[in-house]
Coordinates of C-alpha atoms in Angstrom, one line a residue:
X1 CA 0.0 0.0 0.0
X2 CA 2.4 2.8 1.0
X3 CA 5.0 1.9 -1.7
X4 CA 2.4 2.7 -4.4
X5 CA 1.5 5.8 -2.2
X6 CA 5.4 7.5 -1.9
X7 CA 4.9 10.6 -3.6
X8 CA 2.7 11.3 -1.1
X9 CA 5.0 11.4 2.0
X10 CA 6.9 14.4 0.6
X11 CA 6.5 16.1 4.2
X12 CA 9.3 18.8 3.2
X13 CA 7.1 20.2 0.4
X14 CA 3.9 20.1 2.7
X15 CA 5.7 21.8 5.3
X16 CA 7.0 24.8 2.9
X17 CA 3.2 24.9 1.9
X18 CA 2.1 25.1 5.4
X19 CA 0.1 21.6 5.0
X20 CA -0.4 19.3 7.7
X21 CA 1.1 16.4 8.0
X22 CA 0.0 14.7 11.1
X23 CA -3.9 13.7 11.6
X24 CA -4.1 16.1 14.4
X25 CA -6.6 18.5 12.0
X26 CA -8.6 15.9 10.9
X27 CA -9.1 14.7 15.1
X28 CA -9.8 17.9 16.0
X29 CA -12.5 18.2 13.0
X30 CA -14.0 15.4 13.4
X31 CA -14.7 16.1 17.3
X32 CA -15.9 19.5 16.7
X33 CA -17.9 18.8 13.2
X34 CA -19.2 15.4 13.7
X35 CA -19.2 14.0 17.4
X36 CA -20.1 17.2 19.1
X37 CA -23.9 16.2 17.2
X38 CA -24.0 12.9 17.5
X39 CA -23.1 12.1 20.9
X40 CA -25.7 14.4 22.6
X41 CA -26.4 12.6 25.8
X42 CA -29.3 10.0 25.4
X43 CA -29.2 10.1 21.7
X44 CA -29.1 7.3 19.3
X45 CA -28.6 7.3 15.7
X46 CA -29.7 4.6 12.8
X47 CA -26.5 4.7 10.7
X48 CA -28.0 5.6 7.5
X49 CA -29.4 9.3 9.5
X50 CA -26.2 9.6 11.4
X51 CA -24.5 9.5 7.8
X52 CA -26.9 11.8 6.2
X53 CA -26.2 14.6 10.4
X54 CA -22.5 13.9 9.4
X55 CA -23.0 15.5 5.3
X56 CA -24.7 18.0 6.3
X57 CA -22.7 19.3 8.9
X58 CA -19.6 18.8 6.9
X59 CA -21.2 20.8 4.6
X60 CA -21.8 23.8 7.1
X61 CA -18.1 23.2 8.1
X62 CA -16.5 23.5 4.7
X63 CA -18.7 26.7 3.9
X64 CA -20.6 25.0 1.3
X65 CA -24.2 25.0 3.1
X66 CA -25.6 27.4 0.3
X67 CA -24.3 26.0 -2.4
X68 CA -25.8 22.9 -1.8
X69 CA -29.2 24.3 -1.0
X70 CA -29.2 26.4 -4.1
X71 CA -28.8 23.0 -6.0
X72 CA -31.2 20.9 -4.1
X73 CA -33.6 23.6 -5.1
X74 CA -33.0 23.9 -9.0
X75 CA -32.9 19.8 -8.8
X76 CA -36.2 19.7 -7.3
X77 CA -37.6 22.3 -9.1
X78 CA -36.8 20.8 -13.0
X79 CA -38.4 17.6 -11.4
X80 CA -41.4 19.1 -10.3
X81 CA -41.5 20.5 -14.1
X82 CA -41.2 17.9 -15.8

């Protein structure tokens, strides 16, 4: 797996471009964006609406909430029209 993958450990590059390299960001985002939601105390979750919490707070997160709405709505619309 990672000898297929070794262009991708290039950690001086990523450093110069002020990447991260460790999974510390992605923790810290998934506690904040996904389990702050889902593990409200006494709540349980069928997988299939915890998936569909996760999207859409991953889509608040990355600033694309709008977007998304705004296309949902002209998708919905041309079916109603048809």
């Amino acid at each position: 797996y990672l000898e297929k993958r070794i262009k991708h450990f290039d950690y001086k590059s990523a450093l110069v471009q002020d990447l991260p390299i460790g999974s510390g960001a992605i923790e810290s985002g998934n506690k904040h964006v996904i389990q702050l939601r889902l593990k409200i105390s006494g709540a349980w979750w069928k997988k299939e609406n915890a998936q569909a919490m996760i999207d859409l707070r991953t889509l608040r997160a990355n600033g694309d909430w709008e977007s998304y709405w705004s296309i949902r709505e002209k998708v919905l619309h041309e079916k109603l029209t048809l």
